[in-house]
PDB file of C-alpha atoms and ligand atoms in Angstrom:
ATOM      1  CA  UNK A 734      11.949   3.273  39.813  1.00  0.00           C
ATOM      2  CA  UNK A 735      12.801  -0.600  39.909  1.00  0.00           C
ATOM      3  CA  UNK A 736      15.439  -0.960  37.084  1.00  0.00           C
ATOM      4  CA  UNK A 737      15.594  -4.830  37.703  1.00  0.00           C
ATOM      5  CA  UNK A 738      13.821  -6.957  34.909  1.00  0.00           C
ATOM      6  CA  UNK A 739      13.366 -10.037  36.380  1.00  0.00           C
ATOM      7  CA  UNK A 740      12.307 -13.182  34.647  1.00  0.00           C
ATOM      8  CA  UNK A 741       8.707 -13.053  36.230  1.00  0.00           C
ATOM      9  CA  UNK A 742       8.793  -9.195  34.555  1.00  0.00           C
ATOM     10  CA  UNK A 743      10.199 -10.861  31.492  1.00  0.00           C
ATOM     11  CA  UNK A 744       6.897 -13.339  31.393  1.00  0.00           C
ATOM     12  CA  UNK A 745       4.363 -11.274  31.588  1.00  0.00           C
ATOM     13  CA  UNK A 746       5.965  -9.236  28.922  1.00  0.00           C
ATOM     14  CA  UNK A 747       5.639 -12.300  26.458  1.00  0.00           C
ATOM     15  CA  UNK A 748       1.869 -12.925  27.484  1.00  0.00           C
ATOM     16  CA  UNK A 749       1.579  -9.066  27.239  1.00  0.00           C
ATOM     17  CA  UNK A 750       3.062  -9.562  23.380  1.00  0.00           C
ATOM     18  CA  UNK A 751       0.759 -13.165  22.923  1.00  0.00           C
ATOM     19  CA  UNK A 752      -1.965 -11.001  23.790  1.00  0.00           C
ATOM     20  CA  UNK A 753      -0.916  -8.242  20.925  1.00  0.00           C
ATOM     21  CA  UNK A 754      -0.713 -10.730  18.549  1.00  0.00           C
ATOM     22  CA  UNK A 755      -4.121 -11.875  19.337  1.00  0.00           C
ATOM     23  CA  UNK A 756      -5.665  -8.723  19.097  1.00  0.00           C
ATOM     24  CA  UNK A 757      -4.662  -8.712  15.521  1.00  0.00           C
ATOM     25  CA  UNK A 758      -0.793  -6.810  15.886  1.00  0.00           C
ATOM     26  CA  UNK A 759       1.424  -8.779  12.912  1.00  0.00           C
ATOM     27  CA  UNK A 760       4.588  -6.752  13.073  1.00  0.00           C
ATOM     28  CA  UNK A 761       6.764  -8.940  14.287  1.00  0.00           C
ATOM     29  CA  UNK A 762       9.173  -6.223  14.887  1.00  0.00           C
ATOM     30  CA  UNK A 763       7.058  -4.568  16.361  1.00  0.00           C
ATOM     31  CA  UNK A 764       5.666  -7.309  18.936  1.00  0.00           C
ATOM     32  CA  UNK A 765      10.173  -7.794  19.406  1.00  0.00           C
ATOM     33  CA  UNK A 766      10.119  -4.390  20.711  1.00  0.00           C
ATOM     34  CA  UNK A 767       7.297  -4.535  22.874  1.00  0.00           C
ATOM     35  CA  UNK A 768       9.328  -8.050  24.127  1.00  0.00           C
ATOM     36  CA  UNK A 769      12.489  -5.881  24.567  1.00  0.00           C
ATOM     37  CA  UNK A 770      11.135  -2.944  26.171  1.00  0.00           C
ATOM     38  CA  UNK A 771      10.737  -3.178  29.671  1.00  0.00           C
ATOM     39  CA  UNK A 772       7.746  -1.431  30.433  1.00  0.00           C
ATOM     40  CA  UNK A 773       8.049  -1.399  34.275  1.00  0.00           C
ATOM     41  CA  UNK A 774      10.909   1.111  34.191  1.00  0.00           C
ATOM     42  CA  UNK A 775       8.569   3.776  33.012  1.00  0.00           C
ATOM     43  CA  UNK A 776       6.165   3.321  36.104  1.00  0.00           C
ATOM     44  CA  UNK A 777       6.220   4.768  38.813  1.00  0.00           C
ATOM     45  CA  UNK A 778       6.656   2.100  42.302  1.00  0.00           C
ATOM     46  CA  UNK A 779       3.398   2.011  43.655  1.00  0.00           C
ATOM     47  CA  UNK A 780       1.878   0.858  40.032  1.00  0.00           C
ATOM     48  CA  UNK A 781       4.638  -1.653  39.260  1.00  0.00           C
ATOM     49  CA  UNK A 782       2.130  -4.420  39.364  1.00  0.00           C
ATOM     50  CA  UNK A 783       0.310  -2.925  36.423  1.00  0.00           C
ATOM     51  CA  UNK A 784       2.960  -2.125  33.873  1.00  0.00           C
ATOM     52  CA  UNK A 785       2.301  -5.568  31.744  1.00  0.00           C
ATOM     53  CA  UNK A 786      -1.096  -4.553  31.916  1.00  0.00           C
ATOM     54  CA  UNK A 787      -3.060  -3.603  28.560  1.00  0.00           C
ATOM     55  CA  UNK A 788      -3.808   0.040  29.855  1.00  0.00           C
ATOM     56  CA  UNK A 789      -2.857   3.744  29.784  1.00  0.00           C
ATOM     57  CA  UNK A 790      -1.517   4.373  32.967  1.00  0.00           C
ATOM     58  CA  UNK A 791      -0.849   8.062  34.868  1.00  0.00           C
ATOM     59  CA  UNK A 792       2.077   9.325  34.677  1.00  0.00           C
ATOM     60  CA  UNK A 793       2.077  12.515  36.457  1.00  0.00           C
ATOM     61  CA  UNK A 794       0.908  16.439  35.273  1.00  0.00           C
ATOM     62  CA  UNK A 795      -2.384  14.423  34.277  1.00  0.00           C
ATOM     63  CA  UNK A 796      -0.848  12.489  31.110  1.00  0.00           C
ATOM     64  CA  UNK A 797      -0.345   8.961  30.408  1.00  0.00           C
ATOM     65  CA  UNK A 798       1.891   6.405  29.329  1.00  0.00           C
ATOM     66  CA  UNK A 799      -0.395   5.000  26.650  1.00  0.00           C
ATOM     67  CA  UNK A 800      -1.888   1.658  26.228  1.00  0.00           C
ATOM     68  CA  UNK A 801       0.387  -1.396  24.678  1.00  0.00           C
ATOM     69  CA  UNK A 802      -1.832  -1.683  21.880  1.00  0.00           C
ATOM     70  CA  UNK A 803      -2.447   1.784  21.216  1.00  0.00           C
ATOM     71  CA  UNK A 804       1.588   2.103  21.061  1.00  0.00           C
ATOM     72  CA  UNK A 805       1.978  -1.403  19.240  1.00  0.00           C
ATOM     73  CA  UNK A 806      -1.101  -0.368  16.551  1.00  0.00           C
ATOM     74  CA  UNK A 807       0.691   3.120  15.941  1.00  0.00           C
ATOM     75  CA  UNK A 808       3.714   1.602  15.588  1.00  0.00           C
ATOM     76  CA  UNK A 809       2.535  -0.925  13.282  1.00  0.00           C
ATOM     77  CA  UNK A 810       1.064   1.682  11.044  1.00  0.00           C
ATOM     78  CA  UNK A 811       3.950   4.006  10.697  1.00  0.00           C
ATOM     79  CA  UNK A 812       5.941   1.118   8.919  1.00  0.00           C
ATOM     80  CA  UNK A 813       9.294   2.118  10.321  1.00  0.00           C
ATOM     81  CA  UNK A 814      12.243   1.504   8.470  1.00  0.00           C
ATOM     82  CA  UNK A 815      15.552   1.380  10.201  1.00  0.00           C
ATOM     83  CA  UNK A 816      17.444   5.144   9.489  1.00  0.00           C
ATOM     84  CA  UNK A 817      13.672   6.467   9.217  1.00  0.00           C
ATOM     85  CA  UNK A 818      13.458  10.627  11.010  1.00  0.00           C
ATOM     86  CA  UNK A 819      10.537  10.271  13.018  1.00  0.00           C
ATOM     87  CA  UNK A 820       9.059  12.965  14.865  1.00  0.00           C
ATOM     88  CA  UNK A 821       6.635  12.040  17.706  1.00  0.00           C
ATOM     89  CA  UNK A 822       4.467  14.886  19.181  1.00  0.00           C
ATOM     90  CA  UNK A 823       3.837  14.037  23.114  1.00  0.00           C
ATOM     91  CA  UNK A 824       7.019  12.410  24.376  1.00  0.00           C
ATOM     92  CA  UNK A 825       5.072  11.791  27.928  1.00  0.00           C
ATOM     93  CA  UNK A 826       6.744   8.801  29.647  1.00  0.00           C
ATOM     94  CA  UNK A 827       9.339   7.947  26.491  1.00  0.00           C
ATOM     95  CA  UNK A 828       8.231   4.374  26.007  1.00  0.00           C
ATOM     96  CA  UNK A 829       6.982   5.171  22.621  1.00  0.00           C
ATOM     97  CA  UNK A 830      10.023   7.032  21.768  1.00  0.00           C
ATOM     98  CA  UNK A 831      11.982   3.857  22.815  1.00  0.00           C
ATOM     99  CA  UNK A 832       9.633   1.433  21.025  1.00  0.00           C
ATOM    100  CA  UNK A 833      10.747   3.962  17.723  1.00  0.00           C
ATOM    101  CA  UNK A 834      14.032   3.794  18.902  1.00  0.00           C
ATOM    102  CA  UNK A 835      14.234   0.057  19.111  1.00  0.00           C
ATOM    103  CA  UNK A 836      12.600  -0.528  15.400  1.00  0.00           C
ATOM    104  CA  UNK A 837      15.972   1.690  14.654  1.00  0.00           C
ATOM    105  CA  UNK A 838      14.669   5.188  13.910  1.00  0.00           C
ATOM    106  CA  UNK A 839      16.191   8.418  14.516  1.00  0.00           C
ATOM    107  CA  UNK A 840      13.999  10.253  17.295  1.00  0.00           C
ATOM    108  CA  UNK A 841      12.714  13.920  17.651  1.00  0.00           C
ATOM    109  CA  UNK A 842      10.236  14.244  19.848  1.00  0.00           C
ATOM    110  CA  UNK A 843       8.736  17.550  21.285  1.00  0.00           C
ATOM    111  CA  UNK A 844       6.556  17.298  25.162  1.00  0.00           C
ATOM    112  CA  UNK A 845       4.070  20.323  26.151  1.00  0.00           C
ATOM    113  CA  UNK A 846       4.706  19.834  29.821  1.00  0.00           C
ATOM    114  CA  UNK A 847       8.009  20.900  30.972  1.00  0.00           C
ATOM    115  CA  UNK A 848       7.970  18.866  34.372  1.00  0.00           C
ATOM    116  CA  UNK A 849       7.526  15.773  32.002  1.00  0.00           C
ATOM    117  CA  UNK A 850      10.233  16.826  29.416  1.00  0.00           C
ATOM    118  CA  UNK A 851      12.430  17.261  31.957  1.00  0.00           C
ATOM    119  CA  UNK A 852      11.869  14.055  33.258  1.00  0.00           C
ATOM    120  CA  UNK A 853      12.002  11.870  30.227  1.00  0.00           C
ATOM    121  CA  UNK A 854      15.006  13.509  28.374  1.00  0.00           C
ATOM    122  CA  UNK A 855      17.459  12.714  31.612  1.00  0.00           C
ATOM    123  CA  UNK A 856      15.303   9.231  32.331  1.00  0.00           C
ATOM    124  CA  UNK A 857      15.626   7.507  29.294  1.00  0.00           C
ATOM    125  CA  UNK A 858      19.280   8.348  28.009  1.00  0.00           C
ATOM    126  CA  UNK A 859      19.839   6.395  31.568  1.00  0.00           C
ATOM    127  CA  UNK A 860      18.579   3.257  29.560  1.00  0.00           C
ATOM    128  CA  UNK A 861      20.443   4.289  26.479  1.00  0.00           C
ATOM    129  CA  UNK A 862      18.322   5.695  24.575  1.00  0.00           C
ATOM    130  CA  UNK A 863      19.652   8.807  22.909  1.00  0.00           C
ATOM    131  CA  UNK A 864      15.988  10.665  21.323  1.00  0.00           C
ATOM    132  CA  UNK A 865      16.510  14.580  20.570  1.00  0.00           C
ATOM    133  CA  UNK A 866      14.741  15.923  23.264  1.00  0.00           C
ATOM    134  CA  UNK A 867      12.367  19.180  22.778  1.00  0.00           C
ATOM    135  CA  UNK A 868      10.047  21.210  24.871  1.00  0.00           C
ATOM    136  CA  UNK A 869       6.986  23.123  22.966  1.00  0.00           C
ATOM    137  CA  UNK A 870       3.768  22.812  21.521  1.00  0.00           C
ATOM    138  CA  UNK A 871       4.189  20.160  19.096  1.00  0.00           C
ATOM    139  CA  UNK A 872       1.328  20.884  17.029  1.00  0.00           C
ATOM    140  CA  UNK A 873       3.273  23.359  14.929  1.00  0.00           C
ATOM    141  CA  UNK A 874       5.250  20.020  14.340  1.00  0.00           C
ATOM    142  CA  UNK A 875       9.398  21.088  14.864  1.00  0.00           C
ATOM    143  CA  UNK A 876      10.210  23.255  11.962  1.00  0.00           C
ATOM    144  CA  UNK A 877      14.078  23.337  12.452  1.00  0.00           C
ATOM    145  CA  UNK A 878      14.475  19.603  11.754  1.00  0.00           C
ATOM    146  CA  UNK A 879      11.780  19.171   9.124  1.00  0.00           C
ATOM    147  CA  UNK A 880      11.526  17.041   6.633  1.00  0.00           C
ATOM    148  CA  UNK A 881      10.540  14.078   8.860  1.00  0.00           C
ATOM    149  CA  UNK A 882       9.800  10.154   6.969  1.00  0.00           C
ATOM    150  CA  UNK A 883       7.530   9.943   9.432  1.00  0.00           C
ATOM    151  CA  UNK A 884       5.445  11.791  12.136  1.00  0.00           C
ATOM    152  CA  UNK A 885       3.331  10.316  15.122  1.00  0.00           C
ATOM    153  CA  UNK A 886       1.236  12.377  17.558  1.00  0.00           C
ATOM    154  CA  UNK A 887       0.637  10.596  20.707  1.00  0.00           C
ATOM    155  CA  UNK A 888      -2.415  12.940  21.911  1.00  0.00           C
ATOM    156  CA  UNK A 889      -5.622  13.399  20.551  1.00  0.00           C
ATOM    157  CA  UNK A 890      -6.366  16.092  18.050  1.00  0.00           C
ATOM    158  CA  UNK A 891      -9.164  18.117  16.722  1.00  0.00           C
ATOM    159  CA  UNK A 892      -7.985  18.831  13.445  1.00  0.00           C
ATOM    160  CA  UNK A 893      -4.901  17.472  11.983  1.00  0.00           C
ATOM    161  CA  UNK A 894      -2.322  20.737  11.676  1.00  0.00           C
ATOM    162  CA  UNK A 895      -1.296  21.431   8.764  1.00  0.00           C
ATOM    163  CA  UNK A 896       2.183  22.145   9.929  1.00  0.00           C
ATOM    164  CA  UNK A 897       2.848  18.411  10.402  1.00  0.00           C
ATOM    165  CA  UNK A 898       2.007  17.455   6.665  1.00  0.00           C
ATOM    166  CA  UNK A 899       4.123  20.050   5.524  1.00  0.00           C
ATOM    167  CA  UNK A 900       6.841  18.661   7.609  1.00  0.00           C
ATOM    168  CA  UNK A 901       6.574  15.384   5.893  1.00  0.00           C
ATOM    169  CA  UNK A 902       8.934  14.503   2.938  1.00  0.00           C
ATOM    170  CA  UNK A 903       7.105  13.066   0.057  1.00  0.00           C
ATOM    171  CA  UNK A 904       6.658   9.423   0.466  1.00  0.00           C
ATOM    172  CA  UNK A 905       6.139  10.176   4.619  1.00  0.00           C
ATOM    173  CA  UNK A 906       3.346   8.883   6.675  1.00  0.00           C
ATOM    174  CA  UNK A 907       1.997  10.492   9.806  1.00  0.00           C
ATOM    175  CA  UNK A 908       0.103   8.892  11.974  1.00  0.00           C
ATOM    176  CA  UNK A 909      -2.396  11.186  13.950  1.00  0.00           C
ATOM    177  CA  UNK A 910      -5.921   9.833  16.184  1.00  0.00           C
ATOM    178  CA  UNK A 911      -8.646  13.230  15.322  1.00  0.00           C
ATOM    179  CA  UNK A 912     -11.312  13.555  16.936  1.00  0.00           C
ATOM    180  CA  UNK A 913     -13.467  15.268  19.945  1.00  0.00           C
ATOM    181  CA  UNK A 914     -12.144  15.147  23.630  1.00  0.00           C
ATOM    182  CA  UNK A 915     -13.715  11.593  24.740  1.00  0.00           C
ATOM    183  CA  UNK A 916     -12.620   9.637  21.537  1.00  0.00           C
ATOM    184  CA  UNK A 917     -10.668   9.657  17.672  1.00  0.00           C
ATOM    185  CA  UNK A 918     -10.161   8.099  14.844  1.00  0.00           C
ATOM    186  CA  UNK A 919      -6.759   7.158  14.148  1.00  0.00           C
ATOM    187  CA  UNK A 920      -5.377   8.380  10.651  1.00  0.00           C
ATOM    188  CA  UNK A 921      -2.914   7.198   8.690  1.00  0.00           C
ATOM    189  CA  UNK A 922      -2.056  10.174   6.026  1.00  0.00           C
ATOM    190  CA  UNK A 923       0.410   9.606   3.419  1.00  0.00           C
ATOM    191  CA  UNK A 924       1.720  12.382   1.536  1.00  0.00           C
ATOM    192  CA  UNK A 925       2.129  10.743  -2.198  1.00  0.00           C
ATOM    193  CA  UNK A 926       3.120  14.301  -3.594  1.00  0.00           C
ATOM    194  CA  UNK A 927       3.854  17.825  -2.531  1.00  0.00           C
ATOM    195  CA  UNK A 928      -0.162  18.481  -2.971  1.00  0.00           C
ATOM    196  CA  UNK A 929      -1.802  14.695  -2.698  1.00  0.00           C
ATOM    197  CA  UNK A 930      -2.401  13.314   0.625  1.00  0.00           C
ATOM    198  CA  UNK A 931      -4.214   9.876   0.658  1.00  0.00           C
ATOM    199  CA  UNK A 932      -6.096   9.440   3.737  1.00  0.00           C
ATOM    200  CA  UNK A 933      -6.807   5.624   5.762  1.00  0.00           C
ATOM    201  CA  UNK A 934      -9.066   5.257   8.567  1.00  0.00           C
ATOM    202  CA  UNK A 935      -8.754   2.945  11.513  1.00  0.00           C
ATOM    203  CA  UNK A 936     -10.822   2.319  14.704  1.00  0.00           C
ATOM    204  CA  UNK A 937     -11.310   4.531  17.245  1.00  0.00           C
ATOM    205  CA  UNK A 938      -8.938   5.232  20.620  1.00  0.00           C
ATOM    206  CA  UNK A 939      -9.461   7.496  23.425  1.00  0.00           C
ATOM    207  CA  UNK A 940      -6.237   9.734  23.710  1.00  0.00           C
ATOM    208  CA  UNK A 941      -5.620  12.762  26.500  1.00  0.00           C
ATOM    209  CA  UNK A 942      -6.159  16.393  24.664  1.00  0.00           C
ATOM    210  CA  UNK A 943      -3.363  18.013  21.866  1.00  0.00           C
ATOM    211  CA  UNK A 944      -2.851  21.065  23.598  1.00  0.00           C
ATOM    212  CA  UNK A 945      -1.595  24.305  21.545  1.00  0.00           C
ATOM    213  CA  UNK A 946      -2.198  25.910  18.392  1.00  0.00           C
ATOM    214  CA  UNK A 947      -3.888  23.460  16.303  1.00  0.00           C
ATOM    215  CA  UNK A 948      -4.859  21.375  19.039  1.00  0.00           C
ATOM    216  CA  UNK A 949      -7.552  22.128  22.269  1.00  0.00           C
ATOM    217  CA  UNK A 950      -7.275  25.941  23.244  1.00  0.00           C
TER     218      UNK A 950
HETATM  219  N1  SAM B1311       4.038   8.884  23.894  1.00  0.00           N
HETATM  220  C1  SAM B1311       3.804   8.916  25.327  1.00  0.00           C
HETATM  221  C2  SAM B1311       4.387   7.737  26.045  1.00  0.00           C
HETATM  222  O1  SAM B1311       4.921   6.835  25.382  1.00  0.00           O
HETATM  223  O2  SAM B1311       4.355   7.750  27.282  1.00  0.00           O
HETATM  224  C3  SAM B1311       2.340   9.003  25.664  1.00  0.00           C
HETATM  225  C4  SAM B1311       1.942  10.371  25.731  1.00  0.00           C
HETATM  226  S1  SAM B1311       0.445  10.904  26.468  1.00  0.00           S
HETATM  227  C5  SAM B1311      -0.791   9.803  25.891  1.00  0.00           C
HETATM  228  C6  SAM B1311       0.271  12.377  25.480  1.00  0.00           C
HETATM  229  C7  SAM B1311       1.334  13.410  25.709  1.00  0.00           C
HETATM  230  O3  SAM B1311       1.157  14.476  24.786  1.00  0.00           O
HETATM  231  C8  SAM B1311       1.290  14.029  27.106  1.00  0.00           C
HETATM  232  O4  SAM B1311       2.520  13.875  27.735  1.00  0.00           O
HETATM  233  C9  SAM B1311       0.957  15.486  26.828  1.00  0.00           C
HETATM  234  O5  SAM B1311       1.539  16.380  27.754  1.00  0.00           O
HETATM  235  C10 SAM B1311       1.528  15.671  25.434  1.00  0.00           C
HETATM  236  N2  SAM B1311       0.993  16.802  24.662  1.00  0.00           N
HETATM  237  C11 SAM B1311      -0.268  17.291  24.620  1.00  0.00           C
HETATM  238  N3  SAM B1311      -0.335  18.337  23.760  1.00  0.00           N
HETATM  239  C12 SAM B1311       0.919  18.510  23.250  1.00  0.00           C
HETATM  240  C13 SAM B1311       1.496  19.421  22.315  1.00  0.00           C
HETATM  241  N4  SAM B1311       0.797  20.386  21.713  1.00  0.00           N
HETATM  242  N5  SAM B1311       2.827  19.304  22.043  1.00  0.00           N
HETATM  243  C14 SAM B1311       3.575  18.327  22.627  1.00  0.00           C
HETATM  244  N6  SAM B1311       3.080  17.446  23.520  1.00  0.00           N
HETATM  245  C15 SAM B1311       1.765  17.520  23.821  1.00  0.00           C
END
């Protein structure tokens, strides 16, 4: 890992942000975050060059740090509010968790793969970012710390579980992409009361599998 951010990392970072801004993101604290966030540190050496990129990258165990706009649009439609519980289901690389972080919510997020859990919940408490690290199948949502304002699933899902609107508090929004394997639509489901759920439709994204339960067998 290259923990140097340069100001030539620091430039492409702003065209990276010019170029979210074009493609329609608004939020400007949002597009800060992206600014802040050095994306490099979460890459591996050999793909340094791509990290301002607009792409998913690998990561390793076959998962991937996901696109800039895919995190930026997510983030965008979760509408965090500083204090906000989030839960994120597929902690992967832990940029998204530190985008969350950075737009001052308090992080839970749960990772399938225990090589990558591992990984992220010693990697990015070296930046300073202190998430609540879990290891499961996060499509049974994390019952112990439930009621979450908000809930975002970083991997693509065939149904959304019904664990993860129960999890919500009234007034909570999760943001989930449902779909087959090869592409979703990305939901935004707000739970108005205990029983009403008003449903938004976005465009379509093309996320790796939610494993477990309620996700791909
Ligand atoms: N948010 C991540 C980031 O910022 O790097 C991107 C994650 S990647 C697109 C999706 C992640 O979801 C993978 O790391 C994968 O292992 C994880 N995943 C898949 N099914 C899961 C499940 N049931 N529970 C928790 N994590 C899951």
């Amino acid at each position: 890992m290259a923990l140097t951010d340069s100001y030539r990392h620091k430039g492409m970072r702003k065209a990276l942000v010019r170029l979210l801004s074009e493609k329609g993101i608004q939020s400007t604290e949002v597009l800060k975050a992206i600014d802040t966030l050095p994306r490099h540190f979460f890459f591996e050496s050999a793909l340094l060059e791509h990290a301002y990129e607009d792409k998913a990258f690998p990561i390793g165990e076959g998962q991937t740090i996901s696109q800039p706009y895919t995190v930026a649009f997510q983030s965008q439609l979760l509408q965090v509010k500083p204090g906000d519980k989030i839960l994120e289901i597929g902690t992967g690389s832990g940029y998204q968790a530190a985008i969350l972080m950075l737009l001052g919510a308090q992080v839970y997020t749960i990772e399938y793969q225990k090589v990558l859990f591992e990984r992220t919940r010693k990697f990015l408490p070296s930046l300073g970012f202190k998430a609540n690290f879990f290891q499961g199948d996060g499509s049974l949502g994390l019952a112990k710390y439930a009621p979450y304002d908000k809930i975002i699933v970083t991997a693509g899902a065939p149904v959304v579980p019904k664990a993860l609107l129960q999890q919500l508090k009234v007034g909570g929004i999760l943001v989930i992409p449902v779909g087959d394997k090869k592409k979703q639509q990305m939901l935004r489901l707000t739970k108005k009361t205990e029983k009403t759920i008003e449903k938004e439709v976005f465009d379509n994204f093309a996320f790796v599998p939610l494993l477990g339960t309620d996700g791909w067998k």
